[in-house]
Amino acid sequence: MLEVQKKSFASHVRELQDRITQELLSLDPSIKLIEDPWTRKDFAGDEGGGGITRVFTGDLIENAGVNTSLIYGKVDPLFSQKIGGSGEVWATGISLIIHPRNPKAPTVHANFRLLSPGSEDYWFGGGADLTPFYPAEEDFHHFHQQWKEACSPYGCYEWMKKECDEYFVNHHRSSERGREMRGIGGIFFDNFRGPQKDIETDTQMVKHLSEYFIPSYFPILKKNIALPYDDEDEDFQLHRRGRYVEFNLLHDRGTLFGLKTNGRTDSIFVSLPARAKFTYCYAPKKGSAHEKMMEYYYPHNW
Amino acid sequence: MLEVQKKSFASHVRELQDRITQELLSLDPSIKLIEDPWTRKDFAGDEGGGGITRVFTGDLIENAGVNTSLIYGKVDPLFSQKIGGSGEVWATGISLIIHPRNPKAPTVHANFRLLSPGSEDYWFGGGADLTPFYPAEEDFHHFHQQWKEACSPYGCYEWMKKECDEYFVNHHRSSERGREMRGIGGIFFDNFRGPQKDIETDTQMVKHLSEYFIPSYFPILKKNIALPYDDEDEDFQLHRRGRYVEFNLLHDRGTLFGLKTNGRTDSIFVSLPARAKFTYCYAPKKGSAHEKMMEYYYPHNW
């Protein structure tokens, strides 16, 4: 049973990768797409699967990465111990990040993955979170509403929303105001098995959730991608992208895990924005839309 | 004896801060200087010293930070254990970073510090390293020659040069070519006491070394700060600044220690460049000066 579901989830993420690729290509005709298929040797030096890195750069989409992988075989004994397994691993997933050039169009990140430590065990991880740079509250409602709807058959919205608010935090930027997030949240889950611990049910659930990525984000992207903006809008965006870099390099478990396990640095770093700014004691202008935006980087009820 | 030397080193770093400040102000008349004095409560909530953060932004010096601090009093017991002390600490030092806007003018970092764990124990740390973006080999010789000369009375150049080459490495960017550094090295030392373990001798030595910072760097800065440059030069600089950000957030012990011990985030992050770029599989143009520059980011004999 496990084998059937693993294959089914693996082909789902590949197919989702193709659909998101099509969305990006049709949105921004200027896009240059680099596709880098890679293969992996396992810990014993045997064939160990691989992946497809897709990197996009264009006039509207400044940089984006939409990656899938399917890896298997022997793993480092220390890592195997950590995942409670038999010395083997089987894992597949999709991971993506989209950084539009226009500061009025939000950055987004999502991933959905299945890992099995070489036995009947398995767990899912994933989620999606939005990083806007302009306070268009109706868009924020749209994004969160979609994930609420996605979660509603499973009653998982409350805790997945909370996990997201707690995960994407720049702890070193926290203050008396609270815990500053890199964006405005979404949903997040890790080491997940459903209450019935039934892989067929859980595969269906995570496939179902992943289907909400395109409708949660692309309508917002299309609506804002051509809006006029000025230097101040861009300056705020570039500074918030600086915070994005801080989060990814200081706190993101996936990034640090990937680097520590000798992952392919350039594939891991497709998550970084093409340009970023850092300024001592940066703060947006008093009374500006950007100052208002800052308030959304703390947990809200949507 | 310890007290006299501590005071003498503390006033030396303050005085060096003022001299470097003057050098920057006279080099770039457009500079805006922000001076932020701060005070610190110790672990018990008592007066614990403080520091002076000086941040510079100008047309020629895009951003720079020249900071001193003198802290004392009770520390977190875990930290005290680590430094083998009595629950107290006394520390002073100068830490600085200069990011010129012109890609032909190198970025530089230096620091010199004395720490005593509340007893007769003490140790020094510090060094200076250069990050150029254009292959002006005579400048690189000048920088390293100055540090060779600085070290010559103490016979410490060889090991301090080696420690520097081994410390400022972007381990996640290493390849069959070798260990890629963030720049071209310089000198580095940590937990240092001289062979005689005599604080008077060692204070004299580190003061002597620190005197070489201005002559090692400012002649190079003045020589290159007004050279013409093009978009390609700047693009290479901004990507290497991206690597600088990667090093500081992923590997720099001072940065990570500061953030973990609840240091002042904005003072710690004055080390980050104002602007940086990140591009998937970035490489300079074949046959360009920038491609040649890449070779210098691996250890050399100077």
Coordinates of C-alpha atoms in Angstrom, one line a residue:
Chain A
M1 CA 0.0 0.0 0.0
L2 CA 2.8 2.4 0.9
E3 CA 4.5 1.8 -2.5
V4 CA 1.3 2.8 -4.4
Q5 CA 0.8 6.0 -2.4
K6 CA 4.5 7.0 -2.7
K7 CA 4.3 6.6 -6.5
S8 CA 1.1 8.5 -6.6
F9 CA 2.4 11.4 -4.6
A10 CA 5.6 11.5 -6.6
S11 CA 3.7 11.8 -9.9
H12 CA 1.4 14.4 -8.3
V13 CA 4.2 16.7 -7.4
R14 CA 5.8 16.4 -10.8
E15 CA 2.5 17.2 -12.5
L16 CA 2.0 20.2 -10.1
Q17 CA 5.5 21.4 -11.0
D18 CA 4.5 21.4 -14.7
R19 CA 1.2 23.3 -14.0
I20 CA 3.0 26.0 -12.0
T21 CA 5.6 26.2 -14.7
Q22 CA 2.9 26.8 -17.2
E23 CA 1.3 29.5 -15.1
L24 CA 4.6 31.4 -14.8
L25 CA 5.4 31.1 -18.5
S26 CA 2.0 32.3 -19.6
L27 CA 2.1 35.2 -17.1
D28 CA 5.5 36.5 -18.1
P29 CA 6.4 35.9 -21.8
S30 CA 9.9 37.4 -21.2
I31 CA 10.8 34.5 -18.8
K32 CA 14.0 32.6 -19.3
L33 CA 13.6 29.1 -17.9
I34 CA 16.7 27.1 -16.9
E35 CA 15.9 23.4 -16.3
D36 CA 18.6 21.5 -14.4
P37 CA 17.9 17.8 -13.9
W38 CA 20.3 16.3 -11.4
T39 CA 21.0 12.8 -10.1
R40 CA 22.1 11.8 -6.6
K41 CA 24.4 9.0 -5.4
D42 CA 23.2 7.6 -2.1
F43 CA 25.4 7.2 1.0
A44 CA 26.8 4.0 -0.2
G45 CA 27.5 5.5 -3.6
D46 CA 24.7 3.7 -5.4
E47 CA 22.0 5.3 -7.6
G48 CA 19.9 7.5 -5.2
G49 CA 17.3 9.3 -7.3
G50 CA 17.5 13.0 -8.2
G51 CA 15.4 16.0 -9.1
I52 CA 14.5 18.7 -11.5
T53 CA 15.5 22.3 -10.6
R54 CA 13.6 24.9 -12.6
V55 CA 14.8 28.5 -12.3
F56 CA 12.9 31.4 -13.9
T57 CA 14.0 35.0 -14.5
G58 CA 12.0 37.6 -16.4
D59 CA 10.8 41.2 -16.5
L60 CA 7.8 40.5 -14.3
I61 CA 9.1 37.5 -12.3
E62 CA 12.4 38.7 -11.1
N63 CA 13.4 35.2 -9.9
A64 CA 11.6 32.0 -9.1
G65 CA 12.5 28.4 -8.5
V66 CA 10.1 25.5 -8.8
N67 CA 11.9 22.3 -7.8
T68 CA 10.9 18.6 -7.4
S69 CA 13.0 15.7 -6.2
L70 CA 12.6 12.0 -5.6
I71 CA 15.5 10.5 -3.6
Y72 CA 16.0 7.1 -2.2
G73 CA 18.7 4.7 -0.9
K74 CA 21.1 4.6 2.0
V75 CA 21.6 7.6 4.2
D76 CA 24.2 8.8 6.6
P77 CA 23.7 6.6 9.8
L78 CA 23.5 9.8 12.0
F79 CA 20.6 11.1 9.8
S80 CA 19.0 7.7 9.7
Q81 CA 19.0 7.6 13.5
K82 CA 17.4 11.1 13.5
I83 CA 14.5 9.9 11.3
G84 CA 14.2 6.6 13.3
G85 CA 14.8 4.5 10.3
S86 CA 16.5 1.5 8.9
G87 CA 19.4 3.3 7.2
E88 CA 17.4 4.0 4.2
V89 CA 15.2 6.9 3.1
W90 CA 12.6 7.5 0.4
A91 CA 11.4 11.1 -0.1
T92 CA 9.7 13.2 -2.7
G93 CA 8.4 16.7 -2.8
I94 CA 7.9 20.0 -4.5
S95 CA 9.4 23.3 -3.2
L96 CA 8.9 26.6 -4.8
I97 CA 9.5 30.3 -4.3
I98 CA 8.4 33.2 -6.5
H99 CA 9.9 36.7 -6.2
P100 CA 8.0 39.1 -8.5
R101 CA 9.8 42.4 -9.5
N102 CA 6.8 44.6 -8.7
P103 CA 6.7 45.5 -5.0
K104 CA 2.9 45.5 -5.2
A105 CA 3.0 41.8 -6.0
P106 CA 3.8 39.5 -3.0
T107 CA 6.5 36.9 -2.8
V108 CA 5.3 33.4 -2.1
H109 CA 6.8 30.2 -0.9
A110 CA 5.2 26.7 -0.8
N111 CA 6.3 23.1 -0.4
F112 CA 4.7 19.7 -0.1
R113 CA 6.7 16.6 0.7
L114 CA 6.5 12.9 1.7
L115 CA 9.3 11.1 3.6
S116 CA 9.5 7.5 4.5
P117 CA 12.5 6.1 6.5
G118 CA 12.6 2.8 4.7
S119 CA 9.8 1.1 6.5
E120 CA 6.0 1.3 6.7
D121 CA 6.6 4.7 8.5
Y122 CA 6.0 7.9 6.6
W123 CA 5.3 11.6 7.2
F124 CA 4.2 14.6 5.3
G125 CA 5.4 18.2 5.6
G126 CA 4.7 21.4 3.8
G127 CA 2.7 24.5 3.6
A128 CA 2.5 27.9 1.9
D129 CA 3.3 31.4 3.2
L130 CA 2.9 34.9 1.6
T131 CA 5.2 37.8 1.9
P132 CA 3.6 41.0 0.6
F133 CA 5.2 44.4 0.6
Y134 CA 2.1 46.6 0.2
P135 CA -1.0 46.6 2.5
A136 CA -3.7 45.3 0.1
E137 CA -5.8 43.6 2.8
E138 CA -8.3 42.1 0.4
D139 CA -5.5 40.1 -1.1
F140 CA -4.3 38.9 2.3
H141 CA -7.9 37.8 3.0
H142 CA -8.0 35.9 -0.3
F143 CA -4.8 34.0 0.4
H144 CA -5.8 33.0 3.9
Q145 CA -9.4 32.2 2.9
Q146 CA -8.2 29.8 0.3
W147 CA -6.1 27.9 2.8
K148 CA -9.0 27.9 5.3
E149 CA -11.1 26.4 2.6
A150 CA -8.4 23.9 1.7
C151 CA -8.2 22.8 5.3
S152 CA -11.9 22.7 6.1
P153 CA -12.6 19.1 5.2
Y154 CA -9.8 18.1 7.6
G155 CA -10.3 20.6 10.4
C156 CA -6.6 21.4 10.3
Y157 CA -6.7 25.2 9.6
E158 CA -6.3 26.4 13.2
W159 CA -3.2 24.5 14.1
M160 CA -1.6 24.7 10.6
K161 CA -2.0 28.5 10.7
K162 CA -0.6 28.7 14.2
E163 CA 2.4 26.6 13.2
C164 CA 3.1 28.9 10.3
D165 CA 2.9 32.0 12.5
E166 CA 5.4 30.4 14.8
Y167 CA 7.8 29.0 12.2
F168 CA 8.5 32.0 9.9
V169 CA 9.7 34.2 12.6
N170 CA 12.9 36.4 12.5
H171 CA 13.6 35.7 16.2
H172 CA 16.5 38.2 16.2
R173 CA 14.1 40.9 15.0
S174 CA 11.6 40.4 17.8
S175 CA 10.8 43.3 20.1
E176 CA 8.2 44.4 22.6
R177 CA 5.8 44.6 19.6
G178 CA 6.1 40.9 19.3
R179 CA 7.6 38.2 17.0
E180 CA 8.2 39.7 13.6
M181 CA 7.5 37.2 10.8
R182 CA 9.1 37.3 7.4
G183 CA 5.6 37.7 5.8
I184 CA 2.0 37.3 6.8
G185 CA 1.8 33.6 7.3
G186 CA -0.3 30.9 5.7
I187 CA -0.2 27.3 6.8
F188 CA 2.7 25.0 7.9
F189 CA 3.0 21.4 8.9
D190 CA 5.9 19.0 9.6
N191 CA 6.3 15.4 10.7
F192 CA 2.6 15.0 9.9
R193 CA 0.4 11.9 9.9
G194 CA -3.3 12.1 10.2
P195 CA -5.3 10.8 13.2
Q196 CA -5.9 7.5 11.4
K197 CA -2.3 7.1 10.4
D198 CA -3.5 5.8 7.1
I199 CA -1.2 6.7 4.2
E200 CA -4.0 6.6 1.6
T201 CA -6.1 9.1 3.6
D202 CA -3.1 11.3 4.3
T203 CA -1.8 11.3 0.7
Q204 CA -5.3 12.4 -0.5
M205 CA -5.3 15.2 2.1
V206 CA -1.9 16.6 1.2
K207 CA -2.6 16.4 -2.6
H208 CA -5.9 18.2 -1.8
L209 CA -4.1 20.9 0.1
S210 CA -1.4 21.4 -2.6
E211 CA -4.2 21.9 -5.2
Y212 CA -4.9 25.2 -3.4
F213 CA -1.5 26.7 -4.1
I214 CA -2.3 28.0 -7.6
P215 CA -5.7 29.5 -6.7
S216 CA -4.4 31.0 -3.5
Y217 CA -1.6 32.9 -5.2
F218 CA -1.9 33.4 -8.9
P219 CA -5.1 35.6 -8.8
I220 CA -3.2 38.0 -6.4
L221 CA -0.1 37.9 -8.6
K222 CA -2.1 38.7 -11.8
K223 CA -4.1 41.5 -10.2
N224 CA -1.0 43.3 -9.0
I225 CA 1.9 42.5 -11.3
A226 CA 1.3 45.5 -13.6
L227 CA 0.4 48.1 -11.0
P228 CA 2.5 51.3 -11.0
Y229 CA 5.0 51.7 -8.2
D230 CA 7.7 54.2 -7.1
D231 CA 11.2 54.1 -5.7
E232 CA 9.9 54.1 -2.1
D233 CA 7.8 51.0 -2.8
E234 CA 10.8 49.3 -4.2
D235 CA 13.1 50.4 -1.3
F236 CA 10.7 48.9 1.2
Q237 CA 10.4 45.7 -0.8
L238 CA 14.2 45.4 -1.0
H239 CA 14.6 45.9 2.7
R240 CA 11.9 43.3 3.4
R241 CA 13.7 41.0 1.0
G242 CA 16.8 41.6 3.3
R243 CA 14.7 40.2 6.1
Y244 CA 13.8 37.2 3.9
V245 CA 17.5 36.5 3.4
E246 CA 18.0 36.8 7.2
F247 CA 15.3 34.3 7.9
N248 CA 16.4 31.8 5.2
L249 CA 20.1 31.9 6.3
L250 CA 19.6 32.1 10.1
H251 CA 16.4 30.2 10.8
D252 CA 15.1 28.1 8.0
R253 CA 15.4 24.4 8.9
G254 CA 15.2 23.3 5.3
T255 CA 18.0 25.6 4.2
L256 CA 20.4 24.8 7.1
F257 CA 19.6 21.0 6.8
G258 CA 20.3 21.1 3.1
L259 CA 23.6 22.9 3.5
K260 CA 24.7 20.6 6.4
T261 CA 23.9 17.4 4.4
N262 CA 26.0 18.6 1.4
G263 CA 22.9 19.5 -0.7
R264 CA 23.4 21.4 -4.0
T265 CA 24.0 25.0 -2.7
D266 CA 22.6 26.7 -5.9
S267 CA 19.4 24.6 -5.8
I268 CA 18.9 25.4 -2.1
F269 CA 19.6 29.1 -2.6
V270 CA 17.0 29.6 -5.4
S271 CA 14.9 30.7 -2.5
L272 CA 17.0 33.9 -2.1
P273 CA 15.7 37.1 -3.8
A274 CA 17.7 38.4 -6.7
R275 CA 18.3 41.7 -5.0
A276 CA 18.2 42.8 -1.3
K277 CA 19.0 45.8 0.9
F278 CA 20.3 46.1 4.4
T279 CA 20.3 49.5 6.2
Y280 CA 21.2 50.3 9.9
C281 CA 17.9 50.8 11.9
Y282 CA 15.8 50.7 8.7
A283 CA 12.3 51.9 9.2
P284 CA 9.6 52.9 6.6
K285 CA 8.5 56.5 6.4
K286 CA 6.1 57.7 9.1
G287 CA 2.6 57.6 7.9
S288 CA 3.4 55.7 4.7
A289 CA 1.6 52.6 3.4
H290 CA 4.8 50.7 4.2
E291 CA 4.6 51.6 7.8
K292 CA 1.1 50.3 7.8
M293 CA 2.3 47.1 6.1
M294 CA 4.7 46.5 9.0
E295 CA 1.7 45.7 11.3
Y296 CA 0.8 42.7 9.1
Y297 CA 4.1 41.0 9.8
Y298 CA 2.7 40.1 13.3
P299 CA 0.2 37.2 13.7
H300 CA -3.4 38.2 12.8
N301 CA -6.7 36.3 12.7
W302 CA -7.9 36.1 9.2
Chain B
M1 CA 48.8 45.0 36.5
L2 CA 45.8 43.5 34.7
E3 CA 43.7 46.6 35.5
V4 CA 46.3 49.0 34.1
Q5 CA 46.6 47.1 30.8
K6 CA 42.8 46.8 30.5
K7 CA 42.3 50.5 30.9
S8 CA 45.2 51.2 28.5
F9 CA 43.7 48.9 25.8
A10 CA 40.2 50.3 26.3
S11 CA 41.4 53.9 25.7
H12 CA 43.5 52.7 22.8
V13 CA 40.5 51.3 20.9
R14 CA 38.5 54.4 21.6
E15 CA 41.2 56.6 20.2
L16 CA 41.6 54.3 17.2
Q17 CA 37.9 54.6 16.6
D18 CA 38.2 58.4 16.5
R19 CA 41.2 58.2 14.1
I20 CA 39.3 55.9 11.7
T21 CA 36.3 58.1 11.9
Q22 CA 38.4 61.1 10.9
E23 CA 39.9 59.2 8.0
L24 CA 36.4 58.3 6.7
L25 CA 35.0 61.8 7.2
S26 CA 37.9 63.5 5.4
L27 CA 37.8 60.9 2.5
D28 CA 34.1 61.4 1.8
P29 CA 32.7 64.8 2.6
S30 CA 29.2 63.6 1.8
I31 CA 29.2 61.2 4.7
K32 CA 26.3 61.2 7.2
L33 CA 27.5 59.9 10.5
I34 CA 25.0 58.4 13.0
E35 CA 26.5 57.9 16.5
D36 CA 24.6 55.7 18.8
P37 CA 26.0 55.3 22.3
W38 CA 24.3 52.5 24.2
T39 CA 24.5 51.1 27.7
R40 CA 24.2 47.5 28.8
K41 CA 22.7 45.9 31.9
D42 CA 24.6 42.9 33.1
F43 CA 23.1 39.5 33.8
A44 CA 22.1 40.5 37.2
G45 CA 20.5 43.7 36.0
D46 CA 23.3 46.0 37.2
E47 CA 25.2 48.6 35.2
G48 CA 27.3 46.6 32.7
G49 CA 29.1 49.1 30.5
G50 CA 28.1 49.8 26.9
G51 CA 29.5 51.0 23.6
I52 CA 29.5 53.5 20.8
T53 CA 28.1 52.5 17.4
R54 CA 29.1 54.7 14.6
V55 CA 27.4 54.2 11.2
F56 CA 28.5 56.0 8.0
T57 CA 26.7 56.4 4.7
G58 CA 27.9 58.5 1.8
D59 CA 28.4 58.8 -1.9
L60 CA 31.8 57.1 -1.8
I61 CA 31.4 55.0 1.4
E62 CA 28.1 53.3 0.8
N63 CA 28.0 52.0 4.3
A64 CA 30.4 51.5 7.1
G65 CA 30.3 50.8 10.9
V66 CA 33.1 51.5 13.3
N67 CA 32.1 50.3 16.8
T68 CA 33.7 50.1 20.2
S69 CA 32.4 48.6 23.4
L70 CA 33.5 48.2 27.0
I71 CA 31.4 45.8 28.9
Y72 CA 31.7 44.3 32.4
G73 CA 29.7 42.6 35.2
K74 CA 27.9 39.3 35.6
V75 CA 27.2 37.0 32.7
D76 CA 24.9 34.1 31.9
P77 CA 26.3 31.2 33.9
L78 CA 26.4 29.0 30.8
F79 CA 28.5 31.6 29.0
S80 CA 30.7 32.0 32.1
Q81 CA 31.4 28.3 32.1
K82 CA 32.4 28.5 28.5
I83 CA 35.0 31.2 29.1
G84 CA 36.2 29.4 32.3
G85 CA 35.5 32.3 34.6
S86 CA 34.0 33.4 37.8
G87 CA 30.6 34.5 36.6
E88 CA 32.0 37.8 35.5
V89 CA 33.4 39.2 32.4
W90 CA 35.3 42.3 31.3
A91 CA 35.8 43.0 27.6
T92 CA 36.6 45.8 25.3
G93 CA 37.3 46.1 21.6
I94 CA 36.9 47.8 18.3
S95 CA 35.1 46.2 15.3
L96 CA 34.7 47.8 12.0
I97 CA 33.6 47.2 8.4
I98 CA 33.8 49.5 5.4
H99 CA 31.8 48.9 2.2
P100 CA 32.8 51.5 -0.5
R101 CA 30.3 52.0 -3.3
N102 CA 33.0 51.8 -6.1
P103 CA 33.6 48.1 -7.0
K104 CA 37.3 48.9 -7.7
A105 CA 37.7 49.8 -4.0
P106 CA 37.8 46.8 -1.7
T107 CA 35.6 46.1 1.4
V108 CA 37.5 45.7 4.6
H109 CA 36.8 44.3 8.1
A110 CA 39.0 44.5 11.2
N111 CA 38.6 44.0 14.9
F112 CA 40.8 44.0 18.0
R113 CA 39.5 42.9 21.4
L114 CA 40.6 42.0 24.9
L115 CA 38.5 39.7 27.1
S116 CA 39.0 38.8 30.8
P117 CA 36.8 36.3 32.6
G118 CA 36.8 38.2 35.9
S119 CA 40.2 36.9 37.1
E120 CA 43.9 37.3 36.2
D121 CA 43.1 35.4 32.9
Y122 CA 42.7 37.3 29.7
W123 CA 43.0 36.8 26.0
F124 CA 43.1 38.8 22.8
G125 CA 41.3 38.3 19.5
G126 CA 41.2 40.2 16.2
G127 CA 42.6 40.6 12.8
A128 CA 41.9 42.3 9.5
D129 CA 40.7 40.8 6.1
L130 CA 40.3 42.4 2.7
T131 CA 37.5 41.7 0.2
P132 CA 38.4 43.2 -3.2
F133 CA 36.2 42.9 -6.3
Y134 CA 38.8 43.7 -8.9
P135 CA 42.1 42.0 -9.5
A136 CA 44.6 44.9 -8.6
E137 CA 47.3 42.6 -7.5
E138 CA 49.6 45.4 -6.3
D139 CA 47.0 46.5 -3.8
F140 CA 46.7 42.9 -2.5
H141 CA 50.4 42.9 -2.0
H142 CA 50.3 46.2 -0.2
F143 CA 47.7 44.9 2.2
H144 CA 49.4 41.7 3.0
Q145 CA 52.8 43.3 3.1
Q146 CA 51.6 45.7 5.8
W147 CA 50.4 42.8 8.0
K148 CA 53.6 41.0 7.4
E149 CA 55.5 44.0 8.6
A150 CA 53.1 44.4 11.6
C151 CA 53.7 40.8 12.6
S152 CA 57.4 40.7 12.0
P153 CA 58.6 41.8 15.5
Y154 CA 56.5 38.9 16.9
G155 CA 57.0 36.2 14.3
C156 CA 53.3 35.7 14.2
Y157 CA 52.5 36.3 10.5
E158 CA 52.6 32.7 9.3
W159 CA 50.0 31.3 11.7
M160 CA 47.8 34.4 11.7
K161 CA 47.7 34.4 7.9
K162 CA 46.8 30.7 8.0
E163 CA 44.1 31.2 10.6
C164 CA 42.6 33.9 8.5
D165 CA 42.5 31.7 5.3
E166 CA 40.8 29.0 7.4
Y167 CA 38.3 31.2 9.1
F168 CA 36.7 33.4 6.4
V169 CA 35.6 30.4 4.3
N170 CA 32.2 29.9 2.8
H171 CA 32.2 26.2 3.4
H172 CA 28.9 25.7 1.5
R173 CA 30.6 27.2 -1.6
S174 CA 33.6 24.9 -1.5
S175 CA 34.3 22.7 -4.5
E176 CA 37.0 20.7 -6.1
R177 CA 38.8 24.1 -6.7
G178 CA 39.1 24.4 -2.9
R179 CA 37.7 26.4 0.0
E180 CA 36.3 29.6 -1.3
M181 CA 36.9 32.5 1.0
R182 CA 34.8 35.6 1.3
G183 CA 37.8 37.7 0.3
I184 CA 41.6 37.5 0.0
G185 CA 42.4 37.0 3.7
G186 CA 44.7 39.0 6.0
I187 CA 45.4 38.0 9.6
F188 CA 43.2 36.4 12.3
F189 CA 43.7 35.4 15.9
D190 CA 41.5 34.3 18.7
N191 CA 41.9 33.1 22.3
F192 CA 45.4 34.5 22.1
R193 CA 48.0 34.9 24.8
G194 CA 51.7 35.4 23.9
P195 CA 54.3 32.7 24.8
Q196 CA 55.2 34.6 28.0
K197 CA 51.6 35.0 29.0
D198 CA 52.4 38.5 30.1
I199 CA 49.5 41.0 29.6
E200 CA 51.8 44.0 29.3
T201 CA 53.7 42.4 26.4
D202 CA 50.5 41.1 24.8
T203 CA 48.7 44.5 25.1
Q204 CA 51.7 46.2 23.5
M205 CA 51.6 43.6 20.7
V206 CA 47.9 43.9 19.9
K207 CA 48.1 47.7 20.0
H208 CA 51.0 47.5 17.7
L209 CA 49.1 45.3 15.2
S210 CA 46.0 47.5 15.3
E211 CA 48.2 50.5 14.3
Y212 CA 48.6 48.9 10.9
F213 CA 45.0 48.9 10.0
I214 CA 44.9 52.5 8.7
P215 CA 48.1 52.2 6.6
S216 CA 47.1 48.7 5.3
Y217 CA 43.7 49.9 3.9
F218 CA 43.3 53.7 3.5
P219 CA 46.0 54.0 0.8
I220 CA 44.2 51.4 -1.3
L221 CA 40.9 53.0 -0.7
K222 CA 42.1 56.5 -1.7
K223 CA 43.8 55.1 -4.8
N224 CA 40.7 53.4 -6.2
I225 CA 37.7 55.2 -4.8
A226 CA 37.3 57.5 -7.8
L227 CA 38.2 55.1 -10.6
P228 CA 35.6 54.7 -13.4
Y229 CA 33.6 51.5 -13.3
D230 CA 30.8 49.9 -15.4
D231 CA 27.6 47.9 -14.7
E232 CA 29.5 44.6 -15.0
D233 CA 32.0 45.7 -12.3
E234 CA 29.1 46.6 -10.1
D235 CA 27.2 43.4 -10.8
F236 CA 30.2 41.3 -9.8
Q237 CA 30.6 43.4 -6.6
L238 CA 27.0 42.9 -5.7
H239 CA 27.2 39.2 -6.1
R240 CA 30.3 38.9 -4.1
R241 CA 28.6 41.0 -1.4
G242 CA 25.9 38.3 -1.5
R243 CA 28.6 35.8 -0.6
Y244 CA 29.6 38.3 2.2
V245 CA 26.1 38.1 3.5
E246 CA 26.1 34.3 3.3
F247 CA 29.4 34.1 5.3
N248 CA 28.2 36.6 8.0
L249 CA 24.8 34.9 8.5
L250 CA 25.9 31.3 8.1
H251 CA 29.5 31.1 9.5
D252 CA 30.7 34.2 11.3
R253 CA 31.1 33.2 15.0
G254 CA 30.9 36.8 16.2
T255 CA 27.6 37.4 14.4
L256 CA 25.9 34.2 15.6
F257 CA 27.3 34.6 19.1
G258 CA 25.9 38.2 19.2
L259 CA 22.5 37.2 18.0
K260 CA 22.3 34.2 20.4
T261 CA 23.3 36.3 23.4
N262 CA 20.6 38.9 22.6
G263 CA 23.0 41.5 21.3
R264 CA 21.7 44.6 19.6
T265 CA 20.7 43.2 16.1
D266 CA 21.2 46.5 14.3
S267 CA 24.7 47.0 15.7
I268 CA 25.6 43.4 14.8
F269 CA 24.3 43.8 11.3
V270 CA 26.3 47.0 10.4
S271 CA 28.6 44.4 8.9
L272 CA 26.1 43.7 6.1
P273 CA 26.5 45.5 2.8
A274 CA 23.8 48.1 1.9
R275 CA 22.9 46.2 -1.3
A276 CA 23.5 42.6 -2.4
K277 CA 22.6 40.3 -5.3
F278 CA 21.9 36.5 -5.5
T279 CA 21.7 34.7 -8.8
Y280 CA 21.3 31.0 -9.5
C281 CA 24.7 29.5 -10.6
Y282 CA 26.2 33.0 -10.8
A283 CA 29.5 33.1 -12.6
P284 CA 31.4 36.1 -14.0
K285 CA 31.9 36.5 -17.7
K286 CA 34.5 34.2 -19.3
G287 CA 37.8 35.9 -19.8
S288 CA 36.8 39.0 -17.8
A289 CA 38.8 40.6 -15.0
H290 CA 36.1 39.3 -12.6
E291 CA 36.8 35.7 -13.6
K292 CA 40.4 36.4 -12.9
M293 CA 39.4 37.9 -9.5
M294 CA 37.7 34.6 -8.5
E295 CA 41.1 32.9 -8.3
Y296 CA 42.2 35.3 -5.5
Y297 CA 39.4 34.0 -3.3
Y298 CA 41.5 30.9 -2.6
P299 CA 44.5 30.9 -0.3
H300 CA 47.7 32.4 -1.8
N301 CA 51.2 33.1 -0.6
W302 CA 51.8 36.8 -0.5

